[in-house]
Amino acid sequence: MKNMSINIGSSLVRPDAIDKVTGQAKFATDYYGEDHIWAGVKRAGVPHAVLRHIDTSGASAMPGVIAVLTHEHINGTNRQGVVRKDQPVLVDDKIRHCGDAVALVIAETKAAVEAGIRAIRISFDQLESVTDVRRSMEPGAPLVHENHETGNILLQGQISVGAGSSGEKDCAVMVEATFETQWQEHAYLETENGWARLDDQGRIEIICSTQAPFRDRVEIAEALGMNPQDIRVIVPYIGGAFGGKDGITVQTLLALAAQHSNGRPVKMWWDREESFLAGAKRHPATMCYRLGAKQDGSLHFLEADITLDTGPYDHLGGVVLALAMEHSGGAYRIPNGLIKGRCVYTNNPIGGAFRGFGVTQATFGIERAVDMLAHKMGKDPLEIRLKNALRKRDQNFVGKTLTTSTGIVECLETLSKNRLWAERSKWIESAGRFKRRGAGISTMAHASGYGPVVPDYANAKIELTPEGKVRIYCGVVDMGQGNNTSNTQIVGTMLNQSAENIELILPDTDRTLPSCSASASRCVYTFGNALIVATDLMKERLFQKAADLIMSKDLQEFALVNGAIKHLPSNKEISLQQMARSMNTSERTFTGYFRAPVASDRVTEDPSLRLHGIPHNLFSYAVALGYVEADEITGQVKVEKYLTISDCGTVLNPLLYEQQIQGGVCQGLGLAIYEDFVVSGAKGLTGDFSKYLIPTAMDIPDIESLALGIYESSGPFGLKGIGEISINGPLPAIANAVFDATGSMVNKSPLSPENILNALKSDS
C-alpha cells in the first residue's frame, strides 16, 4: 500500500480494504450506544384493508416494553417518498401492503420488542387486493390510493418519434414479442438498520445504512414535523445497497423512536425475513415490442409498450419507468416509432430503485427484438447491431442528439476481433451428449444523472489538517462501489500526495456538504468534478502562501511533493505541516461545487416525463457476449464464458473497474437465471435465502472485461459512469445465447429450468 501508485490509472487498493477484511471497519450494524434499547415494527400482514383500530394495551403491559407508538404519536405529515410522498411512516387510514408498518414498539431487549409486537391487535376491514397490473387499470378496479388523480396509474406517458406509427409501413420485415421480467431482491449483505438518539439540545442523531443522508434528513423532518437542522444523519461503511437504500427504510422510524426513548440510544435492525417483506425490489416489467427494418437491415421503426408494477407506493417508480422508456431503443438509430409506458399501483411488494433502474428491463426487450430480427432476416447478429449502432451526433431513439462521447461502435468492432467471438462456432460444435451450446450478444447504453429538471449536484470540501494531511469530506456515500478510492486518487494525483497523506471523512450532514444521493451512475462524475474545483483552489492557495513565506513572486517556481511544497530554484522544501501551522482554519479549507450539464433537447412536451428524467445528457455504452450450455433433459442453463467491452470513459482505477463490472455481471446473471421473488395474492412467498437463489462463486463463469478508455471531456479526468451498465447485459445476452443453442424463444425471466423446458416443449 505504501509503495503503491496513487495516480489516475493505477490500481490503488481501496483505503478501507484492510479495515474491512480485518473487521475493524464499522458499519451501521456496529453502533449500539451505551444503555441502548431496541425498536421494532408491527407489520400489517394483509395486503389491502381499511384500518379500524390498533389495540396496544397488551403490548404496553408487556415486561420490558417502554412505549408503543402509532400514527397518533406523529406530529408531521406521516408521509415519506422521494417524488410522491404516498407512503405512511405508520399506517393511519388504509393498509396497502403486507409489509406496511402499523405500530412501533420500543423495549429494553429484542425479545421484549418481539413479544410486544405479538401482543398488538389490529382491527381492519379487508378489501379486494389489486394483484395484476392489467386488472389494476380496468374500470371499477379497487383503488390503492383513492385520492390519486389517475387512479391506479402512478405515471404514464407516450413519446412519438419521427413519423411515429406510420413509420411501420415502410418496413420490409417486422418482428414482435412480449417480454416479461420478475421481481428481484437486492439481497445485500447488510440488511436495513440504524441507531438514533435524542441529545440534550433536542437534536436527533441517526447513524444508518442509507444512500442519501441529506435527502433523508429533509424527508424525516417533514414526516415528523421537525426542523431539518435538528436532525443529523451519519453514514458509516455500507454493506451493499444497489438502490435498495435510495429512500427511507428505518430512518424515520428510528427518529420517532428516539423522540420517545428519554434520551437513550435506540437501535433497529431488520432481519432477512423483514427485509424481504418490507424492502423494495426491482420492478417486474411487461414489455411489448414491435421492431421493423428495411431490406438492407437498417432499423426503421420501433413500438415499445412498457408496464411496470410499482406495488403500493411510488418509491421512485415513476423515475424508473421514465428511464426504461428512454432506453427502450437501446444503443441504436431508429428514426421512427412510438414509446408508451405506465407505472401501476398494486398491493404487491414495493417496487423501487435497483441497479439498472429500468434500463435492465428495457435492454432485455430491445436486444431480444434485434436478435429476432437478425434471425428472421438471416443476418449476423453482430453485423446488424454494428450497422445500426449510434454514433456521436446521431439522435437516439427518444430524439436526444448525442453530443458526448459515444463509443458503442468501437465496442462492437472490438468484439468482432475478439477470440471468443471468432471461436464461438467451434465451441458450440463441441457440445456433449444431451447438451446444446450457443453464444449470444447484447449491446447496452446507460444514462448518468437525473435528467433535465432535477438538479444533479455535489459540494466537495477538502482541508489541510494541522498535521499536514489532506482531508476529503465525502458528501456522497460509498456503498461499496469504491468512489472514495477514486476521490483519493483524484486529490492524490492533483496534489502529488501519497495515500498515507490523505484522509477521508464519510458522509455526515453536520460535517460534509450537501450532495445528491449515491445513485444513477453519477457519484464520481459529479462529486469528482466538484472535488477537482476544491483541489485546484487548495493548490493555488498553498503556492500563494509558500510564495509569501519565502518572498517569491513567481508561483511557477513551486511544486508539490509528497508531504511538502518545494521551491524549485532553491531546492527548499516547506512541509505541509509547517504550511498548515501558518494558516488558520478558514485558510486551510476549500470547497468546490459542480452541477452536471443537462440535455437541451426538448424531446417531449410532457412535463411529467421531463420531471422524471427524459432526456439525459451523458451515456455509457457496452457490449456483452455470453457462452451458454443448456441441458436437454433438465433444462438447466450454465453460463460458461462471459465477455464485456465497455465505453465508460477513462478508467481511473483498473481494479475498481473490474470489480464494478464483475459485480454487475454477477447480479445480472442472478436476474437472468436464478433469482425469482415469488408473489401470490399480493403476498411474497419467498421469505428468505432458503427459497431465494442467488448465484455463488460456483455459478459464475470466467468474466473477461475490457475497457476502451475513450475520453469524455465533461468527466473528471475523462470518466463516465460505470456503476450500472454491466448489469444490463447478462439477461439479453444469455437469452439470445439460449435461442442460439435451442432455437426456442425464452422471453420471460428468469431463464429457469422450468421456463427452458416449457419453451422446448412448446417449440417442439
Steps between C-alpha positions, in 0.01 A plus 500: 500500500776746597690448175191482284443767237206724570491661157200492271508173310669300775337215692512664840364264762194637675601707806245307704605155377715398796248625755223307328681169467626520859160591642607843624276700267178601671165465327169631632437157647801554728352804677300440816579768755515472875179388667335454162150365446329341201219592264297278271199521270162333501431419132153488350507142374213563257533670161198728488269610780344798672658546840240523777685474828838420649488350849837558664392433859634147507832603356538796733451270799772258390813488721781703353283695258570873529256643249265395221455767236241539226421768244341700782847569640621662176485879477595542135351389171561132578591457133826424327623452145749660263272625222148429621464478875241225512642256755402538866762466769233320704166409342228750585219425257549201277731202473639472148764233537574201723820666615341831602614626841202535736659551842844555648609322818788625714633264763801410711590191297434349159301225666277755672450680168391177335266415787351848479445469126321168547270658762374779271153444358391663174137536395438556131251450219668297232474624140537331167868502411642635177748236389509529121613804305242449226219462752623807688440718194150370428197714583363405838822353628562560871709812553825484692498876556149648478630856470738434213373694200576227245371206700742213523730643234785671679653639182444448132636661190552472130768626264462502123821475302544620141200389295360317802281197432488567128869408478399135512365502145848549355647194672588191299514275803323520838537297819297526815501336840409554862772481763458461872738545790456412864542662841860497615613533860800719579644232728768726647717360777398772746125519546324828582609630839602800704540665837358828629496715812359832615770726646477763772438777245202319353681389185468149369813322384453202269766257386357283227557313178373734228593636158359851551570656843422859401172414330409267786536784748240706316260207463525408868441859607191541285349168608553568872444878499859591583757753385748324268783674683397311813587171333849369439549196274833317504584225252787267586608216271212327321466130438335534161203701378454473119220759514313326781612767745425791265196595704378482855509159673565523875592868523166662589401213728827540687452875536148445631629241746773738617235762577349257750805330650591757768839565349607136483646375171257293295599231256297342220627220280276316256578132470507335159133403515391856581729635229338267246153599621535878527793590274465625142576276203569528129176581317360208303439610141281401210634634170337470160746565217441539127818562302533553127784537251552571136627231269864599552469449876463867594277533804209722401219467753448402862193490717577432865226470760628462856302434817659491846344378824607747769302340781320729746732800493690721258840434653668639184280280280416787266869580452577135432227495234634814333849355478363175358308694236804711414711185449233301317688541171835403650820611331351520150393752238129445451341797322131426551280355766296530810587453866223438748546441869314483825586421860212349692398481865414158639503339844801290403848547654653846466688563177788741535844607393725214401832508318409538133192705588264384223772488235564138591146405407488713183834364378356150517214610276695681229788252490274198464306684228818585308613139519160380378520741209851387408387137507194571287708688244781246503752759611792475737391636844819698542491649150141623533591663832808662353301627204249674726719599796488861613785734420581837648264771369232240417163526666411212729151350493338771714655772284793608719796613288810330636755771570715310749733207432320213330704182471253222424641452148849460644364246751343293223808523279716381789263209555518404134878454533492319834601134510182402687287631215722332244505164680132475586401263219774253585398508866131453417573200277688323778191462725464164671207261499168652610663840506435795273733796478450853378650847504308822540583868501339818622577868478436749774458871552452648846443862598662675795338752730150631552382645169405853396304630801623359832840654585784250515761671716778440746686713750853391582706619793866436572719619784868514573506368856728640771705183458558574134265236360241565232153411626215435256149554633296255292138604469411210270465154649739223398275195525778269390553617145828669589437868432701597808800329341444704185472815712833415661661450159365828362634703792822299524572547131423872499702572815768236440436340838515137607197320642648527851467877481131494416218449746132438436199621695195291416159665439370690800241775458674706771853470361481439125325722247165423335518283191250286315456132570735219410311386193453531125859412400602855587689489833857550376390699195323765707689497830833450319443815295417695817808355667720621214372854555580487872840341445603757242417772752706329769796460268492864396464619859791284618724639229397857588569439868836338429595790275414742780708303752820502294432833330474365147284663233470213255259219586645298212813451710313263734401138480320267735695194612388237743430674831653831398525793261827541322652825377674373188770768453627469857410132551346605831202305635230617737307213653123504474489490878704822511270647242194402704639661813535829317135499395177529695213256451329714237820525298544124509149409383378500140172414337392422146159478338398318185163468335481250218415639155160400367357434157346797322309278259128530555399150397167513678262772613365278775610676822467179701739309275747790511472520879562127523816527293451496121741562333846453648818657373775246561504128418738212552502208255597134501462167323486153652556151369389189686569133436228271640443130517143371543415154626228340283382277784496731802465838330792629703690787338863554586697806395847379406669823391412866508667798336413866536653798321410846619526868418487657844758770437840503664558224751626670815576172673515172300444291812182687592386485138529123494327467837211717384461308175518162667256599774246626250537192279453267798185683606379497140559126474294461815212682333546301181512149642454463874315769691122494520303672774169318483180689575151357525189686609714809569700302755864415458559127519876538502582570861875460516808356331378144548258567212677781318797384295780743431805393300805397695862490389434146374237632256700788355704439184830659417417863426724690264455878509661741257491880529546715193594810700342750262548846655185687603581870516234587760609231747767522767818387321274379216283262703138392441271295723558128541287409800205349319564424135649156551184364662299565183684255278467151647124443464474586127838347413415172675146493357643553152755226564225265615315566175823436310538171688146370493308693237243572773395849591506555873365849545426479869755517778645330691624248246429226748501130413121508512478787251763344274323162493165665437650692208654183359168318527298781342741530209504126443 
